[in-house]
Structures are given as C-alpha cells and as structure tokens.
PDB file of C-alpha atoms and ligand atoms in Angstrom:
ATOM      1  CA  UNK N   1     -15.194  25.717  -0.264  1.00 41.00           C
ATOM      2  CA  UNK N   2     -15.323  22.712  -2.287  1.00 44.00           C
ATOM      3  CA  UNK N   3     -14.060  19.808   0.354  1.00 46.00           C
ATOM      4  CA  UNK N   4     -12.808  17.715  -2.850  1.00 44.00           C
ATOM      5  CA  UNK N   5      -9.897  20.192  -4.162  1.00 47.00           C
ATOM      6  CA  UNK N   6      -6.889  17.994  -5.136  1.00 50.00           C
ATOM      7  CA  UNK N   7      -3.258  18.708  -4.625  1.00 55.00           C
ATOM      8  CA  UNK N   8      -1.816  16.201  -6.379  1.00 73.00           C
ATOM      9  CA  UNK N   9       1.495  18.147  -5.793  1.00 93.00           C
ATOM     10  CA  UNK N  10       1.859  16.901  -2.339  1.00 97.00           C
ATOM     11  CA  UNK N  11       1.648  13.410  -0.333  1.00 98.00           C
ATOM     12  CA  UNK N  12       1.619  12.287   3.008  1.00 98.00           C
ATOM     13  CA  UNK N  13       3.806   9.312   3.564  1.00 98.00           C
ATOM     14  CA  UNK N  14       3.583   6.840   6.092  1.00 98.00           C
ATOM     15  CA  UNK N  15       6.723   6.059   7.844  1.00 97.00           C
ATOM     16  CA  UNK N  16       8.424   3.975  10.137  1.00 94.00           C
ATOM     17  CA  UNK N  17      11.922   4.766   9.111  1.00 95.00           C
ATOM     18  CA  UNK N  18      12.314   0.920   7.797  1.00 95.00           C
ATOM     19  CA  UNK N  19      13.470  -0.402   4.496  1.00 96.00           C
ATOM     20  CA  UNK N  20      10.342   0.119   2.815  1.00 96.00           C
ATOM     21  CA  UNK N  21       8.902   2.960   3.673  1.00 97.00           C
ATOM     22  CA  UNK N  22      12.185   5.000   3.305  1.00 98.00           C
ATOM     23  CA  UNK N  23      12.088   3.607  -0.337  1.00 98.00           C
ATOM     24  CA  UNK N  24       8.682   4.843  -0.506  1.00 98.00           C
ATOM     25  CA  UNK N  25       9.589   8.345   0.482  1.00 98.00           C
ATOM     26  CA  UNK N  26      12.373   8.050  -2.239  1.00 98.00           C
ATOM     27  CA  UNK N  27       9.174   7.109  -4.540  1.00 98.00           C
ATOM     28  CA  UNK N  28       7.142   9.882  -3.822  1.00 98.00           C
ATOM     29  CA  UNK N  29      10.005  12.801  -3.442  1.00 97.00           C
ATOM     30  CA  UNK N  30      11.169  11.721  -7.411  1.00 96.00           C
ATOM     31  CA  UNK N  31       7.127  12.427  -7.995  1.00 96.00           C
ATOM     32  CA  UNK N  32       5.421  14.949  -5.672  1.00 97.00           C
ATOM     33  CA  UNK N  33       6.699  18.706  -5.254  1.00 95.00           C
ATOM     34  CA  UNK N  34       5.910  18.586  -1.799  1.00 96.00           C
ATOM     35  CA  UNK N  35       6.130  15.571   0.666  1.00 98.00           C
ATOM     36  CA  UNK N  36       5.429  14.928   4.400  1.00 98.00           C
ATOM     37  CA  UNK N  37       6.578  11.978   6.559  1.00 98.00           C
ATOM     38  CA  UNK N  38       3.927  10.776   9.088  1.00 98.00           C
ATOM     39  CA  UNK N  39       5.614   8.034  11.931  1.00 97.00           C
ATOM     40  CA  UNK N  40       3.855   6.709  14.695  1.00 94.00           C
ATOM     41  CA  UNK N  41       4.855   6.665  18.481  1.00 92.00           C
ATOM     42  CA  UNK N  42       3.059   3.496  19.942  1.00 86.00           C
ATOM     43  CA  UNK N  43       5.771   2.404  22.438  1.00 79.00           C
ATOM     44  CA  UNK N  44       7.973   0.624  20.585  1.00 73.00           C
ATOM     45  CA  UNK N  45      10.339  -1.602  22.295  1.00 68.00           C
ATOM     46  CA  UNK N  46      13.154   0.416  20.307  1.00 69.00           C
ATOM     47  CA  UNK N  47      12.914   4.367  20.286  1.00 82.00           C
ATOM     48  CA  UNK N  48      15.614   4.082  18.313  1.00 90.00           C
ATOM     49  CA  UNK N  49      13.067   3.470  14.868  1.00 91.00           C
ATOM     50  CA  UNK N  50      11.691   7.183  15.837  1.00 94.00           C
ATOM     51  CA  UNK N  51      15.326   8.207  15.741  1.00 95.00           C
ATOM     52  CA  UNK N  52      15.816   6.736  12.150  1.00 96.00           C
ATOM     53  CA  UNK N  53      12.808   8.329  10.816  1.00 97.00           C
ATOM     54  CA  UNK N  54      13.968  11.474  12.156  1.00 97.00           C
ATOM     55  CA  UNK N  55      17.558  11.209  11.012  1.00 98.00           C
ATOM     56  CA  UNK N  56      16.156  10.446   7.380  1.00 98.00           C
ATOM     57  CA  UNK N  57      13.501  12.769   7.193  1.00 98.00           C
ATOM     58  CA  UNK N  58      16.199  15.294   8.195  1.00 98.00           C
ATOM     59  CA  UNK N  59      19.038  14.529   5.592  1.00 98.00           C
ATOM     60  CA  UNK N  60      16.077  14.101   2.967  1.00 98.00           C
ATOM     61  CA  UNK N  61      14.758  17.376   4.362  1.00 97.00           C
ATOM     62  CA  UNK N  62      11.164  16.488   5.050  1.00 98.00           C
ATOM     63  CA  UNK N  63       8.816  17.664   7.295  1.00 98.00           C
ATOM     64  CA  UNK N  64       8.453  15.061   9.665  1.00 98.00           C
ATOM     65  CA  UNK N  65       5.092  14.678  12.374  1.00 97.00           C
ATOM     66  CA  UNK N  66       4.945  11.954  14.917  1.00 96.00           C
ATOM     67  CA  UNK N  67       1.706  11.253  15.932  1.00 95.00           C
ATOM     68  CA  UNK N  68       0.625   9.439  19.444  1.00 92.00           C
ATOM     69  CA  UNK N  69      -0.742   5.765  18.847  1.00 90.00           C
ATOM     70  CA  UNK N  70       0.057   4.757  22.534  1.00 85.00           C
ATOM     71  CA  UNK N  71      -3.420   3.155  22.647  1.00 84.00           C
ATOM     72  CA  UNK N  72      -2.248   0.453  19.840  1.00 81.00           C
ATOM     73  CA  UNK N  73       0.198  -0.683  22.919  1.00 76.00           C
ATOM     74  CA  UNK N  74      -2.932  -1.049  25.201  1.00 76.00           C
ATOM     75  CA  UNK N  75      -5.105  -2.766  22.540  1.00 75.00           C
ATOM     76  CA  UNK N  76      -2.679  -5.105  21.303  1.00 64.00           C
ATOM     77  CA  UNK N  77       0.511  -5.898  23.664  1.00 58.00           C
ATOM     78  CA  UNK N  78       2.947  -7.940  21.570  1.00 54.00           C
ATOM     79  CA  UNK N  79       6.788  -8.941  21.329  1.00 49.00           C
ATOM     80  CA  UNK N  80       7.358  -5.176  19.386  1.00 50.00           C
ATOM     81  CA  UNK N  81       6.007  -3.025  21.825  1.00 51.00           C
ATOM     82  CA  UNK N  82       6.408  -5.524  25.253  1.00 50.00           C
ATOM     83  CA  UNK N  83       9.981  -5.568  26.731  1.00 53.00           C
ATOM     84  CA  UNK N  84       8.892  -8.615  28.526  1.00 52.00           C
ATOM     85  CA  UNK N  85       7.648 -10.746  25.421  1.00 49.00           C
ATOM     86  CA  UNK N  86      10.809 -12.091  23.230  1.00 50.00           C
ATOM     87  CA  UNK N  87      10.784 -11.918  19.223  1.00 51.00           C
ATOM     88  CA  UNK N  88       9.600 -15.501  18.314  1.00 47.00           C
ATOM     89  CA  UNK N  89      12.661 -16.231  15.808  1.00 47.00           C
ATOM     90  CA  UNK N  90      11.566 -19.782  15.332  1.00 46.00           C
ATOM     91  CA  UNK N  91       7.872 -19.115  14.540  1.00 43.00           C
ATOM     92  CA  UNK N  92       6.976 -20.938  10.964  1.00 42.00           C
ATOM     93  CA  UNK N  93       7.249 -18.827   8.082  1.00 43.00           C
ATOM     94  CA  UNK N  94       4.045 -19.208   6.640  1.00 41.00           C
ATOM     95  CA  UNK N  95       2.263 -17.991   9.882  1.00 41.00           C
ATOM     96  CA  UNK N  96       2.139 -14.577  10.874  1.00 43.00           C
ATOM     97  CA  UNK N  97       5.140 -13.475  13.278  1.00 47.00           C
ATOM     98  CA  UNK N  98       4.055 -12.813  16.760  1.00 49.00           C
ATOM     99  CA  UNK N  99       5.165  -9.434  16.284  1.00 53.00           C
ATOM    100  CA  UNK N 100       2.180  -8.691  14.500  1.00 60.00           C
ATOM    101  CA  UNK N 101      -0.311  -5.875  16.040  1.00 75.00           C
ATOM    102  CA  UNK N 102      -3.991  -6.952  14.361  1.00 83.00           C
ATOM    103  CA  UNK N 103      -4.777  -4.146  11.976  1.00 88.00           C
ATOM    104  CA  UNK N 104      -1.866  -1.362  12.910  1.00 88.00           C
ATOM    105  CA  UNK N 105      -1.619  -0.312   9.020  1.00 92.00           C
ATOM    106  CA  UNK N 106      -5.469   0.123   9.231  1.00 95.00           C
ATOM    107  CA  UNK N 107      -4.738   2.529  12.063  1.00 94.00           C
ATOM    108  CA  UNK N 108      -1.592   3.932  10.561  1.00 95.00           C
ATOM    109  CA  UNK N 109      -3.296   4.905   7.191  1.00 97.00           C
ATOM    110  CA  UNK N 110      -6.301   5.980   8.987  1.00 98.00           C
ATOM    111  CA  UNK N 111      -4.890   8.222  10.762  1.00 97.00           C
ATOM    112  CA  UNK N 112      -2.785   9.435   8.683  1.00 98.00           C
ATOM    113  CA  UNK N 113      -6.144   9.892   6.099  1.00 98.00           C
ATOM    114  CA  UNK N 114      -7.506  12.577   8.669  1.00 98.00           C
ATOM    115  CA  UNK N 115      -4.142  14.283   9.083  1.00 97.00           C
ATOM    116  CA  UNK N 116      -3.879  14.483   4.829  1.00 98.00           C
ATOM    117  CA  UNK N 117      -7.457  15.586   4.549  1.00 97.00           C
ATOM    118  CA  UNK N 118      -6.655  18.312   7.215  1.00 97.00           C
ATOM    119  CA  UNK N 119      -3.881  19.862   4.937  1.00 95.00           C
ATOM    120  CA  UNK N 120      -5.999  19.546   1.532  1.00 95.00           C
ATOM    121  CA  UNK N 121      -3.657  16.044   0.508  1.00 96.00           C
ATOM    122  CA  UNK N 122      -5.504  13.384  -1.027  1.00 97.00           C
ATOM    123  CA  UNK N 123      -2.545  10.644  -1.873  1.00 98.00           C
ATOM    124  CA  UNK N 124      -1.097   8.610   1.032  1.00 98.00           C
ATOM    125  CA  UNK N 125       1.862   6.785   0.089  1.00 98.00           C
ATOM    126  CA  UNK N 126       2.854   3.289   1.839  1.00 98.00           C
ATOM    127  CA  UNK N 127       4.918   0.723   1.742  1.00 96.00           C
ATOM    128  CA  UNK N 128       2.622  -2.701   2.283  1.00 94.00           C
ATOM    129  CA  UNK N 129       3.326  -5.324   0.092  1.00 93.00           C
ATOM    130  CA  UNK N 130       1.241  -8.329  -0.803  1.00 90.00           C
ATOM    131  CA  UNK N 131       4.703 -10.267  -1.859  1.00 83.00           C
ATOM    132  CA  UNK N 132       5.862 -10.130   1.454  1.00 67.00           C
ATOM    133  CA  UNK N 133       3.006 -10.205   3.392  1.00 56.00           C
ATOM    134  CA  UNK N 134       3.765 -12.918   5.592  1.00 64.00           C
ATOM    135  CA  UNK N 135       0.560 -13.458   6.602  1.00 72.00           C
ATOM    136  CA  UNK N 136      -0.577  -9.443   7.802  1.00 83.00           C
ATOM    137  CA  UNK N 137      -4.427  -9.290   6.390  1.00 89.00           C
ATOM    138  CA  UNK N 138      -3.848  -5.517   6.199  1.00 91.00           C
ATOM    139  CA  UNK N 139      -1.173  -5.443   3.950  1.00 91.00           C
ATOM    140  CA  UNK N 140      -3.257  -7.363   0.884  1.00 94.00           C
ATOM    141  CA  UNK N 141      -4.328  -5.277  -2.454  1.00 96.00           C
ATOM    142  CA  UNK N 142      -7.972  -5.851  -1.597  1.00 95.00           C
ATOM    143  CA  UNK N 143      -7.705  -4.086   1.760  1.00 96.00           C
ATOM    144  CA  UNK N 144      -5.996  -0.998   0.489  1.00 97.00           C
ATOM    145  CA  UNK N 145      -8.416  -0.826  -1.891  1.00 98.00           C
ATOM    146  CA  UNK N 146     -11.492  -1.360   0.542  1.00 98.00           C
ATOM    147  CA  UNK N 147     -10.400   1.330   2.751  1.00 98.00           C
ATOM    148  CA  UNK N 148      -9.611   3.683   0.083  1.00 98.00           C
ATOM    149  CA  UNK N 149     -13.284   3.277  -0.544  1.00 98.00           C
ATOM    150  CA  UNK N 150     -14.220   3.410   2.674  1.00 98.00           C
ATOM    151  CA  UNK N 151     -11.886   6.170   4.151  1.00 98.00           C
ATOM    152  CA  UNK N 152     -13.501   8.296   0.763  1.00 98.00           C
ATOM    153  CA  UNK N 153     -16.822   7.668   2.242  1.00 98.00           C
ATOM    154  CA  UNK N 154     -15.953   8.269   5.934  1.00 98.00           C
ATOM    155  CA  UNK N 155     -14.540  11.961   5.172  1.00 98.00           C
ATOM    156  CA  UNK N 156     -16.146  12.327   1.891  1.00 98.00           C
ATOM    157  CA  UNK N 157     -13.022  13.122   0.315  1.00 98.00           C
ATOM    158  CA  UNK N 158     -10.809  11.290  -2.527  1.00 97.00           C
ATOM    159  CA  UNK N 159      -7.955   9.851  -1.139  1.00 98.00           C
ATOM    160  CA  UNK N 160      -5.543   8.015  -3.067  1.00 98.00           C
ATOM    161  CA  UNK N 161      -3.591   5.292  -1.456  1.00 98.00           C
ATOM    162  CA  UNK N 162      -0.363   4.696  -3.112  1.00 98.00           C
ATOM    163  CA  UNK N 163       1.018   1.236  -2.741  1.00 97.00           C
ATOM    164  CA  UNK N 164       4.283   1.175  -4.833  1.00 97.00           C
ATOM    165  CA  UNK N 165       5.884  -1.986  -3.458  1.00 96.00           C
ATOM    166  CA  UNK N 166       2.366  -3.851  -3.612  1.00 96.00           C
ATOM    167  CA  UNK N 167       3.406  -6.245  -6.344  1.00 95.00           C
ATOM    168  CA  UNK N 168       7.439  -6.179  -6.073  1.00 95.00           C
ATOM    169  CA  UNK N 169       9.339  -8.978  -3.490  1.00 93.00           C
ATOM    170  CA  UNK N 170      12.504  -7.703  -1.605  1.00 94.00           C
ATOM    171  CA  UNK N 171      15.345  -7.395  -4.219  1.00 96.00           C
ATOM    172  CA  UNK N 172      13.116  -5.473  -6.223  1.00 97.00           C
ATOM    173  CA  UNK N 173      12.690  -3.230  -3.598  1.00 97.00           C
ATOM    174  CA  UNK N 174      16.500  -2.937  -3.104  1.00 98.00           C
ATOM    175  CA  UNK N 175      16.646  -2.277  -7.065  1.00 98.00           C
ATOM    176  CA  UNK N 176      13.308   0.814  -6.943  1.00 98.00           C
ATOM    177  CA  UNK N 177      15.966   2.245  -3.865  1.00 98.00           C
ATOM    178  CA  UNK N 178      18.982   2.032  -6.334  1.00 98.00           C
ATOM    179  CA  UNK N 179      17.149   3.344  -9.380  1.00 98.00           C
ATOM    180  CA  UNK N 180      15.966   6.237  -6.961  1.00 98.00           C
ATOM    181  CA  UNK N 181      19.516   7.090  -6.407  1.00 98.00           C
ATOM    182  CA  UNK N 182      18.803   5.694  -2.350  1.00 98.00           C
ATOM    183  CA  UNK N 183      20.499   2.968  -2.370  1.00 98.00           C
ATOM    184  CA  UNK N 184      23.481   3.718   0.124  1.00 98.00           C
ATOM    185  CA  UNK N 185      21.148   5.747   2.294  1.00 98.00           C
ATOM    186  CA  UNK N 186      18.634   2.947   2.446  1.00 98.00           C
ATOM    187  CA  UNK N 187      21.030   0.491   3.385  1.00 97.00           C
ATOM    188  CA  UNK N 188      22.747   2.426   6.061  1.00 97.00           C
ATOM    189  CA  UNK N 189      20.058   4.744   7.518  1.00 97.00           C
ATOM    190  CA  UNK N 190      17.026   2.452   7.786  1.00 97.00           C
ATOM    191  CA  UNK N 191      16.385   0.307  10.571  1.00 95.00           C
ATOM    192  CA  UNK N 192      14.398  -2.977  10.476  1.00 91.00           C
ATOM    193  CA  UNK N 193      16.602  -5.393  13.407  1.00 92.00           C
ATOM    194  CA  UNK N 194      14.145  -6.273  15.969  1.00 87.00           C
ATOM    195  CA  UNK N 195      16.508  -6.086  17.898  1.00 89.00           C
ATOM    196  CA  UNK N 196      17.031  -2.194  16.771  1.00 91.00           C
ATOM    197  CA  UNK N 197      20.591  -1.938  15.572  1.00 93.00           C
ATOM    198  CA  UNK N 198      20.498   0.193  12.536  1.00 93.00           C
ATOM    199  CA  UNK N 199      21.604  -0.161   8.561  1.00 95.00           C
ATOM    200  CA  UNK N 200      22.833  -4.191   8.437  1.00 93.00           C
ATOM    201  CA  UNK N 201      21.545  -4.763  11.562  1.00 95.00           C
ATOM    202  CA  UNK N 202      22.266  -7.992  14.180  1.00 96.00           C
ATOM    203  CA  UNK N 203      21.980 -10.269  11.073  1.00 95.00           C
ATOM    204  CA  UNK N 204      20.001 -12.892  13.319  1.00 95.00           C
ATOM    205  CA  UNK N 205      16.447 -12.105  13.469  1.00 94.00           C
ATOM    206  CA  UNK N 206      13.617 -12.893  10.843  1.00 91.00           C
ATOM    207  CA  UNK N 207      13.633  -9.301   9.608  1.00 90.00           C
ATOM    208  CA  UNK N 208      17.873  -9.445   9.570  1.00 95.00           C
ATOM    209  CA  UNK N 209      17.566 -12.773   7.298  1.00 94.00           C
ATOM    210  CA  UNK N 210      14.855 -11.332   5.562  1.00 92.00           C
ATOM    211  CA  UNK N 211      15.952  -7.889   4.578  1.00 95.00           C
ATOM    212  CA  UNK N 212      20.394  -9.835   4.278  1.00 96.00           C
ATOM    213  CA  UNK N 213      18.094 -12.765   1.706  1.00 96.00           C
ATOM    214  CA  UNK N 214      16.343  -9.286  -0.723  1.00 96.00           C
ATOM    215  CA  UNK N 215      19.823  -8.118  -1.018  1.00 97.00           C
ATOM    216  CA  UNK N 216      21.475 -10.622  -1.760  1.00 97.00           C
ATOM    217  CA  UNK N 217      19.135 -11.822  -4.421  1.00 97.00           C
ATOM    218  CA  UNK N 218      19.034  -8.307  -5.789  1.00 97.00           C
ATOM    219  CA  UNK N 219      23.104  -8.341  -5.591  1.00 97.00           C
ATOM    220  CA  UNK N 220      22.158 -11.463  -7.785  1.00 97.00           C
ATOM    221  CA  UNK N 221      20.105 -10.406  -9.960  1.00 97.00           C
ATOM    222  CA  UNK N 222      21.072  -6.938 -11.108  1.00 96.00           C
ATOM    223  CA  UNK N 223      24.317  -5.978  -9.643  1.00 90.00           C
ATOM    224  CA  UNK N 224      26.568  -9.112 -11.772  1.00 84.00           C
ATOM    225  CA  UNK N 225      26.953  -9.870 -14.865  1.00 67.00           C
TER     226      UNK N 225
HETATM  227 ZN1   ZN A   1      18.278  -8.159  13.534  1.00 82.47          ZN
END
C-alpha cells in the first residue's frame, strides 16, 4: 500500500470550540467533502469549552473525537487548567498571558498528525494566527511550517497544515465567519471567556476585550456605510 495516498477530500480540524477554530471548521466544511473535529481534554478549568465543541460539532453535524492530553496539565500547570491560579487580567499586552501552556499547539497538531495519518488525511486545519499571536512561539508562520516538515519526516507522510487565519487580525476573522454564512453561530455558540460563559461572554477578561475590540472593528469596518 502506498503510505502517501492523498485524500484531499477530507480534513482533520483542530478544535477547541473557540472563535477561531469554529471559523476554521466553517473554512474547511465550504472546502472539504468530508471533515472531522479533533478537541482536546487536558483539564481545563472550564468543561464547559468541551461542551461548546460538542454542541457545534453537533448542529454542524461533524464527527467529533476528544482525545486525552491530561499529561499537558502535569507538564505545564497554569491559570487555564489550575483552579487555584487566577487569570492574570493585568499582565502587559506585549508579554505572553500567563495562561499560556509552552508548546500546547505543538502537541495539539501533533497529535492530531498521527490521528489524520491513521485515517489516510493529510490536511490539518487550524486556527493560529501570527496577527494575534500575543507572544505564543507556536502560533508563528515559521513554526507551522517547520513542523509540517518535520511531522512529514517523522511519519513519512505529506501532511498539509492549513493555517487560514495566519495572516488576518480579529475583525477579519469576524468578516471570513460572516462570508461563511457563520456569523450568528460563531457569535453565540463559541466560547472564549476565561471565565467560561459562552457566546458574548463576561465582557471583562483579556479574551472578552479582545474578541468585544475584533467585533467591533469589524462592525466598523464592513458592517456601515
Ligand atoms: Zn470573559
């Protein structure tokens, strides 16, 4: 059997039930035949993300895996996965929140690589962005590129990591969701609060003010004349 057979009818797409990867999902159901959703269970402080991707995944009807990453929790204990350790909402800007596990999209694309490569799918989809990326190393065009190399050389298989928010900020995200026809569902469904209420969310922390400042600006920017 020839190990390198391409499906480039179906993806595999990393997803945490947030903002961007639900707009990613949007992205690859308008270009794939056949999609899977792959979200990761690594103790977050709020089940309730798990929920999301399962209440999406379900309206959008795709198959949906969880896979265990519990070990992420042991390797890394931070203010997303510790009850005990608050969300630093004053942190500077330019400095990566505390919230930050070193190298988790590594991990997530990783092992969702292995699970793709098991079902004959070479294209992982995801939702990092080098706009936004707030300081996460893992998230930058030159990483997803060096372990698309070096995932193609572990397996010996051609993936194809799919980045399409790589080069667009936050309203432009918002717009991709609209154009998609996602918008509502985006905006009601997803969750990105840290402090896990869904859709608008508690409109306090970073990713609240974050996520409240993209719409707004894409409000702005496409939505008036
Ligand atoms: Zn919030």
């Amino acid at each position: 059997m020839n190990m390198n057979t391409r499906n480039k009818d179906k993806a595999v797409v990393i997803f945490s039930g947030g903002q961007d990867s639900t707009t990613c999902l949007l992205w690859a159901l308008d270009r794939y035949k056949e999609v899977e959703a792959v979200s990761f269970d690594y103790g977050q402080r709020h089940k309730k993300e798990l929920e999301c991707a399962k209440e999406i995944t379900d309206k959008l009807n795709v198959k949906w895996h969880v896979l265990d990453m519990s070990l992420l929790n042991q390797l890394a204990p931070n203010s997303l996965t510790r009850s005990d350790i608050d969300v630093d909402e004053t942190a500077p800007t330019d400095a990566p929140p505390n919230s930050v596990v070193d190298g988790r999209n590594m991990l997530f694309i990783t092992f969702a690589a292995v699970y793709a490569k098991q079902k004959g799918i070479t294209d992982l989809i995801t939702g990092v962005s080098q706009s936004d990326f707030s300081g996460y190393p893992d998230c930058r065009d030159v990483f997803i590129k060096s372990l698309n190399a070096t995932l193609n050389l572990a397996m010996d298989y051609t993936f194809c990591i799919e980045t399409p928010l790589m080069w667009i900020d936050k309203a432009q995200t918002w717009k991709l969701a609209d154009d998609l026809g996602g918008l509502d569902l985006v905006k009601d469904m997803t969750l990105t609060c840290y402090n896990g209420i869904k859709g608008d969310g508690c409109g306090n922390c970073p990713s609240c003010k974050l996520r409240r400042a993209g719409y707004d600006e894409f409000v702005a920017r496409y939505k008036t004349n």
